[in-house]
Short mmCIF file of C-alpha atoms in Angstrom, two decimals:
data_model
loop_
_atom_site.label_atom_id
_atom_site.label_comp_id
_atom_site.label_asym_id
_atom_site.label_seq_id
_atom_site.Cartn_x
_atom_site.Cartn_y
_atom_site.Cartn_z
CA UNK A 1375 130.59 67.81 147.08
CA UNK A 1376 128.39 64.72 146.99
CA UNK A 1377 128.32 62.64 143.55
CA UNK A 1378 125.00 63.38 141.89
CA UNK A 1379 124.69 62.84 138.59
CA UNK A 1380 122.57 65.40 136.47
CA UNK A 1381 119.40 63.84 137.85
CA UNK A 1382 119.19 63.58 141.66
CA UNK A 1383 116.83 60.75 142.34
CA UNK A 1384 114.41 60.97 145.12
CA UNK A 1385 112.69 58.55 146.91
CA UNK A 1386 109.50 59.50 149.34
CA UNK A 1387 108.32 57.78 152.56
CA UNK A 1388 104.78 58.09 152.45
CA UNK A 1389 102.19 59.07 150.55
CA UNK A 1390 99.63 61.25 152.21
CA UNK A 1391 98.64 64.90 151.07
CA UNK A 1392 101.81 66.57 152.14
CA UNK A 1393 103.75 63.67 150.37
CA UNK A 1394 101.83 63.98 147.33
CA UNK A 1395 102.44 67.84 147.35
CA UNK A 1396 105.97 67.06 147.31
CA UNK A 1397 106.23 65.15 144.92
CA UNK A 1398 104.00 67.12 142.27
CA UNK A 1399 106.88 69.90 143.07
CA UNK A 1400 109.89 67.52 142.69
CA UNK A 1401 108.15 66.17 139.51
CA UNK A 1402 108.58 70.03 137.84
CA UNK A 1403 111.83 69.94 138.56
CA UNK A 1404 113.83 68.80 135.39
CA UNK A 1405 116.44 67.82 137.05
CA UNK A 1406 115.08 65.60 139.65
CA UNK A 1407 113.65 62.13 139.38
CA UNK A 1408 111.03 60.18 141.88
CA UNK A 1409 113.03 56.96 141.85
CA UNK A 1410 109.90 55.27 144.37
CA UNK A 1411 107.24 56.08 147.03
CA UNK A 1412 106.30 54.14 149.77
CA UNK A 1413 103.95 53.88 152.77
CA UNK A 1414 102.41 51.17 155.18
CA UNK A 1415 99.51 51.03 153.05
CA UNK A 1416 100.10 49.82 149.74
CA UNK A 1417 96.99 51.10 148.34
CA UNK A 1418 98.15 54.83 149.54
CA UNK A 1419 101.67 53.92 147.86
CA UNK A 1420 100.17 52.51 144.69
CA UNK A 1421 98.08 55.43 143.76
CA UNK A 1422 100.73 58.05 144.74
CA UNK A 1423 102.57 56.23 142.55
CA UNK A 1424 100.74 55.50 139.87
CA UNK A 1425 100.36 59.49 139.43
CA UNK A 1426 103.80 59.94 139.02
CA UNK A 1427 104.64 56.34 136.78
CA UNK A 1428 107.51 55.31 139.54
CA UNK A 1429 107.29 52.17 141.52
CA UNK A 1430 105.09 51.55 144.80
CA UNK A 1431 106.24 49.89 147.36
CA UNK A 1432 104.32 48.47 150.97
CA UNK A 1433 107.07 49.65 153.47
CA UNK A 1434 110.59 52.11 153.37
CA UNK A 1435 112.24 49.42 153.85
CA UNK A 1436 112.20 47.94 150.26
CA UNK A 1437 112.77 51.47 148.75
CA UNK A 1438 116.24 51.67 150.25
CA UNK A 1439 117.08 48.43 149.30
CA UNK A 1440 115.64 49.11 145.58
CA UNK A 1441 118.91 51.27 145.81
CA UNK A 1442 119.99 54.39 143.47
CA UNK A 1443 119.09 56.96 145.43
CA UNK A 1444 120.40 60.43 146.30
CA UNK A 1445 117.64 61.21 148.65
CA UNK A 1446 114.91 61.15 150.77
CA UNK A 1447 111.97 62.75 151.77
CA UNK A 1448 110.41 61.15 155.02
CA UNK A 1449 106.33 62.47 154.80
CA UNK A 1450 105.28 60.30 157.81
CA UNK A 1451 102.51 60.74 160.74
CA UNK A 1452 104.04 62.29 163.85
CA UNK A 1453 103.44 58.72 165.52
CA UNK A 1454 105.80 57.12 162.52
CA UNK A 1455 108.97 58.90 162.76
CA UNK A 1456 111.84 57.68 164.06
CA UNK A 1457 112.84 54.46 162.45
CA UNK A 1458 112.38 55.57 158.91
CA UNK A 1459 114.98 58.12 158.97
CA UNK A 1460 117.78 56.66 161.20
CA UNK A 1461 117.32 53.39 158.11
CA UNK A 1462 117.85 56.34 155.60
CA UNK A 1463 120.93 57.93 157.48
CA UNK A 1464 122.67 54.70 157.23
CA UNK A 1465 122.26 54.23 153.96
CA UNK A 1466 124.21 57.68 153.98
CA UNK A 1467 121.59 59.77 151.96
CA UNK A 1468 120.58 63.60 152.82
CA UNK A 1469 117.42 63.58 154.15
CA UNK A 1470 114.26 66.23 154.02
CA UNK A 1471 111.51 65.11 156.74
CA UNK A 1472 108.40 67.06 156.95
CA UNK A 1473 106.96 68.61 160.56
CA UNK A 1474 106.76 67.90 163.25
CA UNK A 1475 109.97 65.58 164.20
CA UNK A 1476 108.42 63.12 166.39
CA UNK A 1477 106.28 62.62 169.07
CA UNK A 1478 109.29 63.36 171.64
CA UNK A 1479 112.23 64.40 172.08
CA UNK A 1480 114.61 61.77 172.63
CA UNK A 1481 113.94 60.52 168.91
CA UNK A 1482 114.61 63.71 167.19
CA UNK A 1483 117.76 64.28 169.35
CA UNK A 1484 119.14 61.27 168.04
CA UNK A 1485 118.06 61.79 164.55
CA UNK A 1486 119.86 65.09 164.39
CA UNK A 1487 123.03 63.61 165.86
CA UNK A 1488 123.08 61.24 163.51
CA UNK A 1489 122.88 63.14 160.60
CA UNK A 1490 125.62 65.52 162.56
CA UNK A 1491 127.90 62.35 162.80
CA UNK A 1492 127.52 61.87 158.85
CA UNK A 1493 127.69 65.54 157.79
CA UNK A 1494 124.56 64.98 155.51
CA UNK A 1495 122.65 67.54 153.75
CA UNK A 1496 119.38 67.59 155.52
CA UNK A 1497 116.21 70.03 155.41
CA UNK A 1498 112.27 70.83 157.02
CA UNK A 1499 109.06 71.31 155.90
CA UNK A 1500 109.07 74.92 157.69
CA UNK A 1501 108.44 76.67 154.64
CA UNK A 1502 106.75 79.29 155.95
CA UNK A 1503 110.44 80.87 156.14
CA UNK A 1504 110.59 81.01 152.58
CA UNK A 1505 107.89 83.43 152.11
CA UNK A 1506 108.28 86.71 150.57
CA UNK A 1507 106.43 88.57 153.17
CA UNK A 1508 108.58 87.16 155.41
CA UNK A 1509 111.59 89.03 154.30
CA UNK A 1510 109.48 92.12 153.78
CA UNK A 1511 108.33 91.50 157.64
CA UNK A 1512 111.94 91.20 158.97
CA UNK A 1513 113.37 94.46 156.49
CA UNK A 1514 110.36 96.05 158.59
CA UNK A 1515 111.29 95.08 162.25
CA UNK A 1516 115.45 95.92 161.24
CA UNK A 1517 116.27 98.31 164.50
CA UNK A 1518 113.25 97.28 166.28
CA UNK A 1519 112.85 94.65 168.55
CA UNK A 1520 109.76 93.00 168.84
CA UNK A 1521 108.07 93.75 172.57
CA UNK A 1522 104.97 91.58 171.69
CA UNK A 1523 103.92 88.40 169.82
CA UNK A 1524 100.34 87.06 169.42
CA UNK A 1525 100.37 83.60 167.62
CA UNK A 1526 97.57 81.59 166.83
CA UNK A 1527 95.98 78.40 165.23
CA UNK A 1528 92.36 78.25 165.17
CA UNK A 1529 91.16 75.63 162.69
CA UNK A 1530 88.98 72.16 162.36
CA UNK A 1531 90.41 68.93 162.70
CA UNK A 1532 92.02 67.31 159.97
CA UNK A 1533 90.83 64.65 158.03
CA UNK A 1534 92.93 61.82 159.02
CA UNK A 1535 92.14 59.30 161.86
CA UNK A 1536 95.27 59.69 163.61
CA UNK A 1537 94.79 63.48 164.82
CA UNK A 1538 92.59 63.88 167.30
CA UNK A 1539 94.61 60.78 169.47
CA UNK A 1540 97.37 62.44 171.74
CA UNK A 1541 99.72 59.28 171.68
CA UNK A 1542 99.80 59.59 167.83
CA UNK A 1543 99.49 63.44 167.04
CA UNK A 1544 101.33 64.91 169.70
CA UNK A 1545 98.26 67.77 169.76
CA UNK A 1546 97.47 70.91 167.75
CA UNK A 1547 100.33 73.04 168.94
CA UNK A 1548 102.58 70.00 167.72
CA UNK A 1549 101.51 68.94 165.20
CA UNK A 1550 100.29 72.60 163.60
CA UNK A 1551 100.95 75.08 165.26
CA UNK A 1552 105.07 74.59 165.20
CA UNK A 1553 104.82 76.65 162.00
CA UNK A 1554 103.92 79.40 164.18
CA UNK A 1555 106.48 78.80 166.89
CA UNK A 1556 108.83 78.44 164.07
CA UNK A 1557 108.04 82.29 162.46
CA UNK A 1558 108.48 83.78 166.12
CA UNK A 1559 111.86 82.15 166.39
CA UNK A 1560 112.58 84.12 163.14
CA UNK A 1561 110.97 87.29 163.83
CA UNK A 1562 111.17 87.66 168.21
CA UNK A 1563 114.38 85.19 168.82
CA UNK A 1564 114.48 82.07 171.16
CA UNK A 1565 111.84 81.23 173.99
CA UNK A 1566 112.97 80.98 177.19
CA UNK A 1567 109.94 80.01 178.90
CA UNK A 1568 106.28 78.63 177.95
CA UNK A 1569 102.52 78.23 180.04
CA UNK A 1570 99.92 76.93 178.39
CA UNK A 1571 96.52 76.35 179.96
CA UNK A 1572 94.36 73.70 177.96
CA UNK A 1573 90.62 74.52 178.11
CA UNK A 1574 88.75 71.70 180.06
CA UNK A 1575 87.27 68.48 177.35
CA UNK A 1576 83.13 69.20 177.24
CA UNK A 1577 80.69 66.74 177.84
CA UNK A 1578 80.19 64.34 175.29
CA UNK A 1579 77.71 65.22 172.72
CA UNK A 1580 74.18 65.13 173.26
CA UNK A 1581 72.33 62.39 170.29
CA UNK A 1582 72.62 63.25 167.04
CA UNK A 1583 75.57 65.62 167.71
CA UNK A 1584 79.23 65.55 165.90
CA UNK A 1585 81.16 65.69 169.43
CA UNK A 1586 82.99 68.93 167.91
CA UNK A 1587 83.55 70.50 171.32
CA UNK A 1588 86.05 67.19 172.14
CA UNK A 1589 85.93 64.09 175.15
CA UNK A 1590 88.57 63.51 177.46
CA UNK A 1591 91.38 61.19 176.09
CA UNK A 1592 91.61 63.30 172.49
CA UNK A 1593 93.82 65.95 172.15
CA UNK A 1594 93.30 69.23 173.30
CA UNK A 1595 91.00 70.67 171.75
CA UNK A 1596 91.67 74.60 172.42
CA UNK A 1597 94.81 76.23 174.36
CA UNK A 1598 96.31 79.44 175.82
CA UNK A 1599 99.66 79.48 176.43
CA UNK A 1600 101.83 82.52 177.64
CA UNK A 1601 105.86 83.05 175.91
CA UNK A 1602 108.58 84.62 177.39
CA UNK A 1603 111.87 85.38 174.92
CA UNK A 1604 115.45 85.68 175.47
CA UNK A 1605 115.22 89.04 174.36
CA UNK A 1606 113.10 90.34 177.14
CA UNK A 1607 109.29 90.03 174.83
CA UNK A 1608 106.18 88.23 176.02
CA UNK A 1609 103.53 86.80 173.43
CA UNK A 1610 100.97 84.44 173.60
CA UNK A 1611 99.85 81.35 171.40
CA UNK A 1612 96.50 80.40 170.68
CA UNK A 1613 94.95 77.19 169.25
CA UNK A 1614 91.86 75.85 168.79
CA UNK A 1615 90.63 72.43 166.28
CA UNK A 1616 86.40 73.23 167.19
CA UNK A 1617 86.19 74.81 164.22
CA UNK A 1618 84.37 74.00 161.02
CA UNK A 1619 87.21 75.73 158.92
CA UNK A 1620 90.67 77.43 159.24
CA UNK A 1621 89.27 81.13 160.16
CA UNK A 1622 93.07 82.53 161.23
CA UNK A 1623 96.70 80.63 161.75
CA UNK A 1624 99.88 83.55 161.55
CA UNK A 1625 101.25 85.37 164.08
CA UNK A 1626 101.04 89.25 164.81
CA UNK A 1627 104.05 90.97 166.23
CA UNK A 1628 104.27 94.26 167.75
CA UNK A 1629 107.46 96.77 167.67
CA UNK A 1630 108.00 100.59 168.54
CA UNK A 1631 105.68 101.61 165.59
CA UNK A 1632 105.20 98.99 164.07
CA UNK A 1633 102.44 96.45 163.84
CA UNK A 1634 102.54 93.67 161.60
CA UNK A 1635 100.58 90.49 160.71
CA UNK A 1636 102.45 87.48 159.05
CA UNK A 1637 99.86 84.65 157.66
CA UNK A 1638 101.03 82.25 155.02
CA UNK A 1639 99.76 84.02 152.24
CA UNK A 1640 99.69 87.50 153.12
CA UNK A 1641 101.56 90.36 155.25
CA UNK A 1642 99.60 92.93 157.01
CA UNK A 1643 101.20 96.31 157.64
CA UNK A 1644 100.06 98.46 160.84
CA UNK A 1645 96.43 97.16 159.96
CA UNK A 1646 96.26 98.75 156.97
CA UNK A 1647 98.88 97.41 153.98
CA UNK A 1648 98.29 94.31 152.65
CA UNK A 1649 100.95 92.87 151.11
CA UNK A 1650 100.32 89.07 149.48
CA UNK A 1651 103.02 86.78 148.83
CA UNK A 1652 103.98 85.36 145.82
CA UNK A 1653 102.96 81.88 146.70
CA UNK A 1654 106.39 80.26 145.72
CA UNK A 1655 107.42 78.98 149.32
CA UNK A 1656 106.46 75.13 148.85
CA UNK A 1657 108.35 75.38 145.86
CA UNK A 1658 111.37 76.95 147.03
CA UNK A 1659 111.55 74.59 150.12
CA UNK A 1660 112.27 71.92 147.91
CA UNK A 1661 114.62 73.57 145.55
CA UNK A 1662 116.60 74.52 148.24
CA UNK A 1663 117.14 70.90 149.58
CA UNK A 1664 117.61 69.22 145.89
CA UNK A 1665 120.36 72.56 145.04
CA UNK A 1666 121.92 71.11 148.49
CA UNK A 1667 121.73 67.67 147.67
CA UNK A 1668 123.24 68.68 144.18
CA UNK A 1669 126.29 70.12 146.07
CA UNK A 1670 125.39 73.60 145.52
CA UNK A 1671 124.73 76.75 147.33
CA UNK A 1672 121.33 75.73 148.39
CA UNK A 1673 119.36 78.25 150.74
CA UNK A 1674 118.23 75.23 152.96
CA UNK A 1675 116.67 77.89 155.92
CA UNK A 1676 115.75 75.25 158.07
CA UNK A 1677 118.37 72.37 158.56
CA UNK A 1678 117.30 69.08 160.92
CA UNK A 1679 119.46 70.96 163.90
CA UNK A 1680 117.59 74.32 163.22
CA UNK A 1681 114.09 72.63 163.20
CA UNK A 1682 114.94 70.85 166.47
CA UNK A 1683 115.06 74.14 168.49
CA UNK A 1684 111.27 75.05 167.27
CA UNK A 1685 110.73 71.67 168.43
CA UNK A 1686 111.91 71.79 171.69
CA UNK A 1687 109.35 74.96 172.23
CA UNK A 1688 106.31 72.81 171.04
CA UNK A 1689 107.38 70.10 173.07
CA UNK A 1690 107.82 72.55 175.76
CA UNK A 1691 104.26 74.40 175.76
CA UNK A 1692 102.65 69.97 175.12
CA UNK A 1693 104.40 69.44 178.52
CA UNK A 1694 103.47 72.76 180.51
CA UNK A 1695 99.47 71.81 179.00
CA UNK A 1696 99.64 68.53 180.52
CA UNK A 1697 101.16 69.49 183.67
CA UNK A 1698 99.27 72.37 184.97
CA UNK A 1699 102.50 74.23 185.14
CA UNK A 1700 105.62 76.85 183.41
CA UNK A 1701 108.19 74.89 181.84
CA UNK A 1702 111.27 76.71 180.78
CA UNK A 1703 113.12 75.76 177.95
CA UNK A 1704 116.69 74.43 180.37
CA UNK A 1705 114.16 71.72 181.81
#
């Protein structure tokens, strides 16, 4: 059991929206403490900050060495990770680092060694696996194996300026629709083999126009892909970012007589049930990391080795989009 005192102390790397939704959780919790935020922009820092009265600072660097910590959530762009959280694993703190794990491969491999090597408490952002309909969906499918699986991710772009550029994002199925990949893990088992077949960039937009249909060198901006599972099911994923809102991001899975649809905030049963969750999962997500971090029995669903295997499949279906061809999982 680690040595926490009554309050665990957290520090956060970075402070964009999902940081900031973190920490307006871990400031409800009575017995946690933000010791510090920080973030390559100091303004960003400073007004995170400044919300929550704890110090700012311009880089990660001079949170760890601020010191009394018992540990850290790393909220960085897919582009950023990597450096932050091997500096945090050798200051020997548990570590919670929000989706996706990097850009590659290579860098979350080592990550999750490393906190292997240490035997550290660490945790995910997948908190879709801590909805209530997603216990209700698995109670449904006991006996049954899934045959089919339709996932999908059809949204706008987000508002940050990093998104729409490959080399920082990773893409759409990276960078948002992992959640996806991550509930068909759960609910189908592992994927053995992905296709995906991008849709072609449009020509650039005519005068006056917003470019929403995308240019070459952006990510892509719509995809098909084709699943095969270990367990002998097919599915497909589809994504899309030409949209002006989210209009649908869950996955549907099909069983001998059953037919369900799993979105974050709702559970549809054989088209006709609608079941709603409670709408506790970002909570419990980080309840389950600080009761870790604590030294107790926390339900931590989705450990850094855990999300690695989801992130193998996005990588996967990134690298079958870009070369015009199957990748299986072994490549």
């Amino acid at each position: 059991m680690r040595d926490v005192s009554s309050t665990t102390r957290v520090g956060i790397i970075g402070a964009g929206n999902v940081a900031a939704r973190h920490a307006d959780v871990l400031s409800g919790f009575p017995d946690v403490v933000i010791a510090g935020i920080a973030d390559v922009d100091p303004l960003k820092a400073e007004a995170l900050a400044a919300r929550h009265g704890v110090p700012a600072y311009d880089g990660h660097a001079g949170l760890l060495e601020a010191g009394r910590l018992d540990a850290v959530y790393v909220c960085v762009p897919p582009f950023a990770h990597g450096k932050p959280e091997q500096d945090v694993l050798s200051c020997n703190l548990p570590i919670f680092v929000e989706k996706p794990l990097a850009l590659d491969l290579t860098t979350a491999e080592n990550i999750a060694s490393e906190i292997q090597r240490r035997g550290l408490p660490s945790a995910v952002g997948h908190h879709w696996r801590y909805l209530d309909v997603l216990d209700r969906a698995r109670d449904l499918l006991a006996d049954r194996p899934v045959r089919l699986a339709l996932g999908h991710w059809l949204d706008k772009v987000p508002p940050v300026g990093w998104w729409l550029d490959p080399a920082r994002s990773g893409g759409q199925v990276v960078e948002q629709a992992v959640h996806v990949l991550d509930l068909a893990r759960v609910l189908v088992g592992e994927v053995t083999m992905v296709h995906a077949v991008p849709a072609a960039p449009a020509a650039p937009a005519a005068p006056g126009g917003d470019g929403a249909a995308g240019a070459a060198g952006e990510v892509d901006r719509a995809v098909a892909a084709v699943l095969s599972f270990a367990g002998g099911a097919t599915g497909t994923l589809a994504t899309t970012s030409l949209l002006r809102h989210k209009h649908r991001a869950g996955l549907e899975v099909y069983a001998d007589g059953v037919a369900l649809e799993l979105t974050e905030t709702s559970l549809t049963v054989n088209g006709g049930e609608v079941v709603e969750d409670a709408g506790r999962a970002k909570t419990l997500v980080d309840r389950a990391f600080v009761d870790a971090v604590r030294g107790a029995d926390g339900d931590v669903r989705v450990p850094y080795a855990e999300a690695l295997r989801t992130h193998r499949v996005a990588l996967a279906l990134a690298r079958s989009a870009a070369e015009g061809r199957p990748v299986t999982l072994d490549d």
